[in-house]
Tab-separated table of C-alpha atoms and ligand atoms in Angstrom:
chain	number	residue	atom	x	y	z
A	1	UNK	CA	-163.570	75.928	-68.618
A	2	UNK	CA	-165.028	72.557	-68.225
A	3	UNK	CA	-168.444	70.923	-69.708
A	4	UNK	CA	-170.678	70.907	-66.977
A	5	UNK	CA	-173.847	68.541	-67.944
A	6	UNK	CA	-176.915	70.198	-67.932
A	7	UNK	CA	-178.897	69.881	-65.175
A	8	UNK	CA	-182.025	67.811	-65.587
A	9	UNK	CA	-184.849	69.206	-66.498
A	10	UNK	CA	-187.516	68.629	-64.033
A	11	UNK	CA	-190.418	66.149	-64.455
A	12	UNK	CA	-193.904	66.646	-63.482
A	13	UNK	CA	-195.717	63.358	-62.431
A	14	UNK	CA	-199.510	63.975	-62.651
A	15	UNK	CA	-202.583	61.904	-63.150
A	16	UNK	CA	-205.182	61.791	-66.209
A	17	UNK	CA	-208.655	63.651	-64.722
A	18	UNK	CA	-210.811	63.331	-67.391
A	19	UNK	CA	-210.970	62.254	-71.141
A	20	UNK	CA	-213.666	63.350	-73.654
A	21	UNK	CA	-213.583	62.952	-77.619
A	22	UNK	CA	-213.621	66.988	-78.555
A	23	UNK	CA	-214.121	66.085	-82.412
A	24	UNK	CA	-213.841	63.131	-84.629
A	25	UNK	CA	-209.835	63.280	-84.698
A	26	UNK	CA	-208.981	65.075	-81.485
A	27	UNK	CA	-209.070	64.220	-77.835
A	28	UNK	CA	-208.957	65.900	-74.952
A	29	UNK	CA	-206.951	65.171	-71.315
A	30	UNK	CA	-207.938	67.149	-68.313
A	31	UNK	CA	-204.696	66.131	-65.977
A	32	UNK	CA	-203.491	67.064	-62.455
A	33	UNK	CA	-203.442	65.441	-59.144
A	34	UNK	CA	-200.767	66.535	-56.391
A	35	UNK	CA	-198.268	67.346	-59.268
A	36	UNK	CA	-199.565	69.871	-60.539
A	37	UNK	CA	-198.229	72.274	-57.213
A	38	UNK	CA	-194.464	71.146	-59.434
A	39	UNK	CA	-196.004	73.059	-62.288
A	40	UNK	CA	-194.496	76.731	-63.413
A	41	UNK	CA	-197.103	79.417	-64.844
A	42	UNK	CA	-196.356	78.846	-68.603
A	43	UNK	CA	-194.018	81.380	-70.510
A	44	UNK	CA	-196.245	82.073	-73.354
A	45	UNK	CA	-199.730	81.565	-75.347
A	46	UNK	CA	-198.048	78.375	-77.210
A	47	UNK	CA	-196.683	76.782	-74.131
A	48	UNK	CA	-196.134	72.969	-74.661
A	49	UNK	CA	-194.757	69.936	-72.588
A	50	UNK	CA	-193.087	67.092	-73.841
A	51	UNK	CA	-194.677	63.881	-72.469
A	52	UNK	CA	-192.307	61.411	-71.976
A	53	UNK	CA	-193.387	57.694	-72.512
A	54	UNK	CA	-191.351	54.916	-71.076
A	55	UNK	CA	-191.805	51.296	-71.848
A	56	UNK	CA	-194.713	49.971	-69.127
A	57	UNK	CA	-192.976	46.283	-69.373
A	58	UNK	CA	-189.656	47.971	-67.878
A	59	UNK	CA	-191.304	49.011	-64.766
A	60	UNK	CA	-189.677	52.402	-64.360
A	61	UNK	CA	-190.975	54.796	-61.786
A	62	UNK	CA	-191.136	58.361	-62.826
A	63	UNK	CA	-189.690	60.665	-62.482
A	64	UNK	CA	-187.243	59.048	-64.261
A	65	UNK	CA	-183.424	59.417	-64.181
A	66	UNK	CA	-183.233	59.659	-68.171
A	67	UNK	CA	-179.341	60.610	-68.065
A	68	UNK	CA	-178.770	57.223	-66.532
A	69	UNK	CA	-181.247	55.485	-68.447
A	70	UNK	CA	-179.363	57.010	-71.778
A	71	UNK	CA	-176.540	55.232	-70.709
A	72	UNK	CA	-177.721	52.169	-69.607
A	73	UNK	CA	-180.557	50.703	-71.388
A	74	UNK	CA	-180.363	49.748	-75.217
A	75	UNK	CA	-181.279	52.370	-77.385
A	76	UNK	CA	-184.455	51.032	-78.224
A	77	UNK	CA	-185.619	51.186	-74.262
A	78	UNK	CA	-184.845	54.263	-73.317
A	79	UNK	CA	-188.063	56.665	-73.073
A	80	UNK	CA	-189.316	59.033	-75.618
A	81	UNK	CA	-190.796	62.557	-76.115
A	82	UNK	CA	-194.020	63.691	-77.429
A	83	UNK	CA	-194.596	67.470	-77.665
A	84	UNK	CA	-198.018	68.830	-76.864
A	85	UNK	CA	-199.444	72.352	-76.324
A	86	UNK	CA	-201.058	73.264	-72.687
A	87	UNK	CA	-204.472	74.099	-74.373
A	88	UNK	CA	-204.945	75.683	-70.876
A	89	UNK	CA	-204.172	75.729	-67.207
A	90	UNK	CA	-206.658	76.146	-64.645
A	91	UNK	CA	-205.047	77.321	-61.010
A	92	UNK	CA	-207.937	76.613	-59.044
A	93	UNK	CA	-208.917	72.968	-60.077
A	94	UNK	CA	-205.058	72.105	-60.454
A	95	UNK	CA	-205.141	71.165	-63.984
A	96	UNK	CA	-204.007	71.549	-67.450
A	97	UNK	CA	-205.629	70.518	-70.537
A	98	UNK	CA	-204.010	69.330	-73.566
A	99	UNK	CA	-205.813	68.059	-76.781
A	100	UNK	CA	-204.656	65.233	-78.796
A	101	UNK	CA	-204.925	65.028	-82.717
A	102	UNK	CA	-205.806	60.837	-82.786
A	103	UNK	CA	-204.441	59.808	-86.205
A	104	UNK	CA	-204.980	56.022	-86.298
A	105	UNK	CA	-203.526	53.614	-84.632
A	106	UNK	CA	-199.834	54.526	-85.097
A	107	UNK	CA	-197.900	56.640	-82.994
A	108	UNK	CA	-197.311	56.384	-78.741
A	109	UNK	CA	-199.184	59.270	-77.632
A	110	UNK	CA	-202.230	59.587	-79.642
A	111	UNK	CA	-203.283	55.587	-79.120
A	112	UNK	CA	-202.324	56.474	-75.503
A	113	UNK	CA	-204.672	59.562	-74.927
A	114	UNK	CA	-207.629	57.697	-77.095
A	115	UNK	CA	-207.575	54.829	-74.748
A	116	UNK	CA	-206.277	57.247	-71.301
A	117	UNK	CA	-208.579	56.197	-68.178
A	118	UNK	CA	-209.089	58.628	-65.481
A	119	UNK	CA	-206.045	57.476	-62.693
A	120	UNK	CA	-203.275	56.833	-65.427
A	121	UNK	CA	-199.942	58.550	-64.366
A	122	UNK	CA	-198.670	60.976	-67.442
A	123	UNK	CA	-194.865	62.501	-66.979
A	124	UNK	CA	-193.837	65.470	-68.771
A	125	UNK	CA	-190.897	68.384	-69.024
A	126	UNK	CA	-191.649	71.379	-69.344
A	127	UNK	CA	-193.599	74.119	-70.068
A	128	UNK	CA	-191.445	75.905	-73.008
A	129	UNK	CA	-192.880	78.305	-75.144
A	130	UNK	CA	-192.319	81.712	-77.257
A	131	UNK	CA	-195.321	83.200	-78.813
A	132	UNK	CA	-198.214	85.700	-77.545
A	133	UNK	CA	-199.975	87.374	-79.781
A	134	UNK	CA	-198.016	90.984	-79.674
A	135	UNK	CA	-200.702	93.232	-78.495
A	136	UNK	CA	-199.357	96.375	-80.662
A	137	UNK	CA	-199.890	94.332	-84.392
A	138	UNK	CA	-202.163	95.732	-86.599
A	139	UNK	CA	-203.683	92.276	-87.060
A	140	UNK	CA	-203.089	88.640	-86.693
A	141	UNK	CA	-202.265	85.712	-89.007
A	142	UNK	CA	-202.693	82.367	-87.048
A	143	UNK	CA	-202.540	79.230	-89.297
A	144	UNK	CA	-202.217	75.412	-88.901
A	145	UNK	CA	-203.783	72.211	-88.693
A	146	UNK	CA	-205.407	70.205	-86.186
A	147	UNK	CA	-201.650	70.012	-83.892
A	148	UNK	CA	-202.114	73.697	-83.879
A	149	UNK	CA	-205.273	74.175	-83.299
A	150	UNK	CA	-204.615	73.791	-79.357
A	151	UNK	CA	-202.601	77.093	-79.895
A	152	UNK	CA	-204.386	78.941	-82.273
A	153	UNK	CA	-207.499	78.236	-80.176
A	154	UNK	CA	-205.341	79.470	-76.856
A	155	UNK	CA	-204.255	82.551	-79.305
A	156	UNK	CA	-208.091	83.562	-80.376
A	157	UNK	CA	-208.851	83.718	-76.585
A	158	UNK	CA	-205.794	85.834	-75.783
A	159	UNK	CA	-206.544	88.457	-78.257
A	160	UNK	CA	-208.005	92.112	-77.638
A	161	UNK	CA	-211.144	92.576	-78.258
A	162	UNK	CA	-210.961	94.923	-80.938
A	163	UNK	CA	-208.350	92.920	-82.491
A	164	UNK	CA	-208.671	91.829	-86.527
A	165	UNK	CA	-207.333	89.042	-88.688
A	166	UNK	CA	-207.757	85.687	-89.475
A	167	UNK	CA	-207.415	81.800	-88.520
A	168	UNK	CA	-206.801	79.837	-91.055
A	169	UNK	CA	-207.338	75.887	-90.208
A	170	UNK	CA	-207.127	72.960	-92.218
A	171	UNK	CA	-208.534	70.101	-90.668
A	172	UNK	CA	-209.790	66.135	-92.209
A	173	UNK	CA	-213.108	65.732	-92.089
A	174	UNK	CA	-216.382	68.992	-91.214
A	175	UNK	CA	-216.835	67.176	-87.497
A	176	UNK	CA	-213.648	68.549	-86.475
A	177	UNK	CA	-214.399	72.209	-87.178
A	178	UNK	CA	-214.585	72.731	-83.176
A	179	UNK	CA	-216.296	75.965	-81.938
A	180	UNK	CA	-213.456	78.598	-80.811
A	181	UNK	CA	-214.040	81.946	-79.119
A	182	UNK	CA	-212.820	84.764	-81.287
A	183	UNK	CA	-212.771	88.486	-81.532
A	184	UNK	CA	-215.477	89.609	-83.733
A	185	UNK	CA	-212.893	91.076	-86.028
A	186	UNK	CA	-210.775	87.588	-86.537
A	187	UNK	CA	-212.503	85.367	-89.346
A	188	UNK	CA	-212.075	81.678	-88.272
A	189	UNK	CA	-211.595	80.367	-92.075
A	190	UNK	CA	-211.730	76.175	-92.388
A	191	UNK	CA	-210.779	74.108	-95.351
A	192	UNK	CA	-211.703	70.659	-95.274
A	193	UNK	CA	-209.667	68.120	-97.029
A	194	UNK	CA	-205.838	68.111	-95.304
A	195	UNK	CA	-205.816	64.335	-96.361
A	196	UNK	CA	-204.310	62.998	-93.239
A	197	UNK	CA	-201.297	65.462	-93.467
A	198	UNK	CA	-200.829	64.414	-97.552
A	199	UNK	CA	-202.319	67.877	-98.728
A	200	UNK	CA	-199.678	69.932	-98.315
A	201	UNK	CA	-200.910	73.308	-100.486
A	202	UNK	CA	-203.820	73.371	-98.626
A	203	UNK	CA	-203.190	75.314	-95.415
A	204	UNK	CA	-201.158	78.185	-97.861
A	205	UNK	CA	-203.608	78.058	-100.370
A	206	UNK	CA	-206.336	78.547	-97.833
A	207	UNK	CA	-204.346	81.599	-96.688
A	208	UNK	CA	-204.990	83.371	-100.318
A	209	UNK	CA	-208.396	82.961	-100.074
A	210	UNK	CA	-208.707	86.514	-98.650
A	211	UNK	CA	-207.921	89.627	-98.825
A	212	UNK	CA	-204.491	90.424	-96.117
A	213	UNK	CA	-205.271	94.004	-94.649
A	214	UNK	CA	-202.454	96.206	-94.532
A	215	UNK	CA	-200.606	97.133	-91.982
A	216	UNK	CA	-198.068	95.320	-89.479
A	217	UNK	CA	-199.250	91.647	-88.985
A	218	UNK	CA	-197.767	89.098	-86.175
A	219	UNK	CA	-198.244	85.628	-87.734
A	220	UNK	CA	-198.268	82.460	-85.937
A	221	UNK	CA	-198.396	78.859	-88.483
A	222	UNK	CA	-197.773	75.557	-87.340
A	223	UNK	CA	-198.605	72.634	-88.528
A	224	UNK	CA	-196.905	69.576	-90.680
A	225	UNK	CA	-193.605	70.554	-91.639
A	226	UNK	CA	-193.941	70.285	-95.626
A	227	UNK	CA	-197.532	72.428	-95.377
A	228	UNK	CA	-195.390	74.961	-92.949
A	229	UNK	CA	-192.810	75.164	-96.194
A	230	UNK	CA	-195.378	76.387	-97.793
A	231	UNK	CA	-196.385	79.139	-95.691
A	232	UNK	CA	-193.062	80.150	-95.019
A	233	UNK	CA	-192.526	81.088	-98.823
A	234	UNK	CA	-195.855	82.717	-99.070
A	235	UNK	CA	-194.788	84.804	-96.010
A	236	UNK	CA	-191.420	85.571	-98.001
A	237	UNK	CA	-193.792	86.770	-100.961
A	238	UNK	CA	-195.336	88.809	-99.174
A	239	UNK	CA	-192.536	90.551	-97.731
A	240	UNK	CA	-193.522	90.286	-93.888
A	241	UNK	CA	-190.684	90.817	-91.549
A	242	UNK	CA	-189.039	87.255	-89.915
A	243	UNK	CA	-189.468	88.961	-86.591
A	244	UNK	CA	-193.065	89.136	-86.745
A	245	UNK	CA	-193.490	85.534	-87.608
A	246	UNK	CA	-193.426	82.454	-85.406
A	247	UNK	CA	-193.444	79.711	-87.443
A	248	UNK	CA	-192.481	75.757	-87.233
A	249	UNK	CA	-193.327	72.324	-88.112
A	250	UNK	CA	-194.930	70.583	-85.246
A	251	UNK	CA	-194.848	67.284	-86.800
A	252	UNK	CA	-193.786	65.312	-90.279
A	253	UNK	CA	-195.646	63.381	-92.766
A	254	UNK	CA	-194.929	59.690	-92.521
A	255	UNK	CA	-191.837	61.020	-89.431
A	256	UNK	CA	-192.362	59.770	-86.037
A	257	UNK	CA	-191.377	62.327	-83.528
A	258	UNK	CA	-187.885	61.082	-83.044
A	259	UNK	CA	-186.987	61.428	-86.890
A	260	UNK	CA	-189.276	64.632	-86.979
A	261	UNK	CA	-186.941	66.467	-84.139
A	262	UNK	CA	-183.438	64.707	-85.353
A	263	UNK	CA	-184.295	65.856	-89.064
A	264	UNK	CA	-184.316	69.381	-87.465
A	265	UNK	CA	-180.547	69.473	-88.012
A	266	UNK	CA	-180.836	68.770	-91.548
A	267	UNK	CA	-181.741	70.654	-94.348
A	268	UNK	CA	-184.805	68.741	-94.976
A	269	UNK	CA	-185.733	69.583	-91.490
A	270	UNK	CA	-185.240	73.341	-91.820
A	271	UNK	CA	-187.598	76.134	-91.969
A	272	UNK	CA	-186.019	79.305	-91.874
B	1	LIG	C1	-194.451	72.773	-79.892
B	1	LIG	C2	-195.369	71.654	-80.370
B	1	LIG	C3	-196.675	71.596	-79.911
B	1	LIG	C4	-197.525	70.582	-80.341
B	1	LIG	N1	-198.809	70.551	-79.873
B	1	LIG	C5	-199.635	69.532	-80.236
B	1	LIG	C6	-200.966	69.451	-79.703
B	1	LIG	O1	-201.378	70.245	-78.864
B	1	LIG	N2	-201.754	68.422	-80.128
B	1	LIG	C7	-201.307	67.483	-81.038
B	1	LIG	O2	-202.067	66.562	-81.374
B	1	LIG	N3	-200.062	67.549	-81.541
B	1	LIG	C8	-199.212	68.529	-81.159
B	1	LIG	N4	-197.936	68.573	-81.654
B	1	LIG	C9	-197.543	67.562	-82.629
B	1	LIG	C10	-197.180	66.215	-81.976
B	1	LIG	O3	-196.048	66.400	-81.143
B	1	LIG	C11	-196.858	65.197	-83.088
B	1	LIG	O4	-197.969	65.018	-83.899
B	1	LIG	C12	-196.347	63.865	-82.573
B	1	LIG	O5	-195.649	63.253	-83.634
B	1	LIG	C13	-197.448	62.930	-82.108
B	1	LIG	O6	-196.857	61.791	-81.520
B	1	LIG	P1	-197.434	60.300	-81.732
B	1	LIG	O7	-196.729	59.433	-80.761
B	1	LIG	O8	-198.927	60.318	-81.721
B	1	LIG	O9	-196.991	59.914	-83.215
B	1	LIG	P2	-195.492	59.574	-83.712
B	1	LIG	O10	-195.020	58.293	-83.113
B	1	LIG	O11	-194.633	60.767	-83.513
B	1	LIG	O12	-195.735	59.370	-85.276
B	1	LIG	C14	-196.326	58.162	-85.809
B	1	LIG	C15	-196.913	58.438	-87.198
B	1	LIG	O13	-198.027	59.338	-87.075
B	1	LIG	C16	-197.872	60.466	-87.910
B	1	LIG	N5	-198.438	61.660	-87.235
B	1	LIG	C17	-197.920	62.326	-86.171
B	1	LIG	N6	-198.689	63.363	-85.850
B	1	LIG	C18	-199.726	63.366	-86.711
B	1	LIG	C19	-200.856	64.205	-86.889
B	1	LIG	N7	-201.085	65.267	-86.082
B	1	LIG	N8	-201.715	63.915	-87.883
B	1	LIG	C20	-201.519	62.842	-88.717
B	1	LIG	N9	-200.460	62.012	-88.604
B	1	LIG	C21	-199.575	62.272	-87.608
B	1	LIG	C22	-196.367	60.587	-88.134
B	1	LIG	O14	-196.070	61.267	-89.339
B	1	LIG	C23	-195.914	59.148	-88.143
B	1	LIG	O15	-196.085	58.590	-89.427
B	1	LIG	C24	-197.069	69.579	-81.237
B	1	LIG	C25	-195.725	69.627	-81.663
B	1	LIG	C26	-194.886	70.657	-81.239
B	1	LIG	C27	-193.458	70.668	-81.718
């Protein structure tokens, strides 16, 4: 048998809509333009895209040709990834919406969505996805920080009606404890204080603070890898079944998204 390559994966070209500052750290894109017909309905509740971001000064015209570009510009030209959740797609307009956490001025894509203008181009892979909240649980778990929070806010508005359980979010400063639309039976719980990423008991910690009802719970916690750690072992404590847990860093203190994903395949990277 030989090695086939695999087959691109398609890139969606689209254009920034509209930009408005949701809360003191996050950010929100409305995109779509004539690109948007390219777009598949998303798998799941979490869907994401990975944005890729080429060097402007290089004057590359998406979509680009990245298995070429791989092998032909240096390493440090060759575009990058950034992973963000489709907060929501609306068919009729032609749009999605992501929302970006803004986390100072490091980083490509947040300084890139705080300063995005209506008419810049955006590229992006994508969607992939795995989670909906399993309509048979007894209740839901949702936890993260503010990178989850797209989901978990996507999650809360895909629930039943009678569902139950909580979200637990940890987020930097009060202004960012956004309104979300919940089942009456889901208790949004906030903790202020995540310290830029730095606090990492705080999201598990937050999770003791009530009472779990018993029964079979689907969980869904994302959020900066060492904080996800966390969770995972209190998850293992409390004896609730891998399959009914979806569970993953979405980012790295002090990582950049290239380290972040490459660490994946180390044990410091691991979350099992
Ligand atoms: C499936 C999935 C879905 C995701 N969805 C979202 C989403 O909807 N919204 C969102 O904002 N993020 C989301 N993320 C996380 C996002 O991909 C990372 O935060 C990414 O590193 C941001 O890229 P950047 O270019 O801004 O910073 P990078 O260049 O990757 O990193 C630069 C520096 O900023 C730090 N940093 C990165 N992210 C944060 C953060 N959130 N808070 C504080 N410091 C940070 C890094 O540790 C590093 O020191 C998601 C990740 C995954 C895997």
């Amino acid at each position: 048998m030989t090695d086939r390559p695999r087959p691109p994966r398609p890139q969606h070209v689209m254009e920034v809509v509209e930009r408005s500052q949701l809360s003191p750290s996050l950010v929100r894109l409305v995109v779509g333009g004539p690109g948007f017909s390219t777009f598949p309905t998303p798998p799941s509740i979490d869907a994401y895209v990975k944005i890729v971001f080429a060097k402007p000064e290089l004057g590359l015209e998406p979509p680009y040709d990245l298995a070429h570009l791989r092998e032909t510009l240096p390493r440090e030209d060759i575009p990058v990834t950034r992973t963000y959740t489709v907060r929501e797609v609306d068919e009729t307009a032609g749009t999605l919406t992501l929302d970006f956490v803004v986390h100072g001025d490091e980083g490509l894509a947040a300084p890139w969505a705080r300063d995005a203008q209506p008419g810049d181009p955006i590229v992006f892979m994508g969607p992939g996805g795995t989670y909906s909240p399993d309509p048979t649980a007894d209740w839901h778990l949702l936890a993260g920080d503010l990178s989850a929070l797209p989901a978990v806010g996507a999650a809360l508005e895909a629930l039943p009606a009678d569902a139950r359980g909580y979200a637990f979010l940890v987020v930097d400063e009060d202004g960012d404890r956004i309104d979300l639309t919940a089942p009456a039976g889901v208790e949004i719980v906030w903790a202020v204080g995540s310290e830029g990423g730095a606090a990492t008991d705080l999201l598990a910690t937050t999770m003791q603070s009530r009472t779990w009802p018993d029964g079979r719970v689907h969980v869904f916690a994302h959020g900066e890898r060492e904080s996800i750690k966390r969770v995972r072992a209190l998850l293992k404590e409390r004896e609730v079944p891998r399959d009914q847990i979806s569970i993953s860093g979405y980012w790295a203190y002090g990582r950049n998204e290239d380290r972040f994903q490459s660490e994946k395949r180390e044990p410091v990277g691991k979350i099992d």
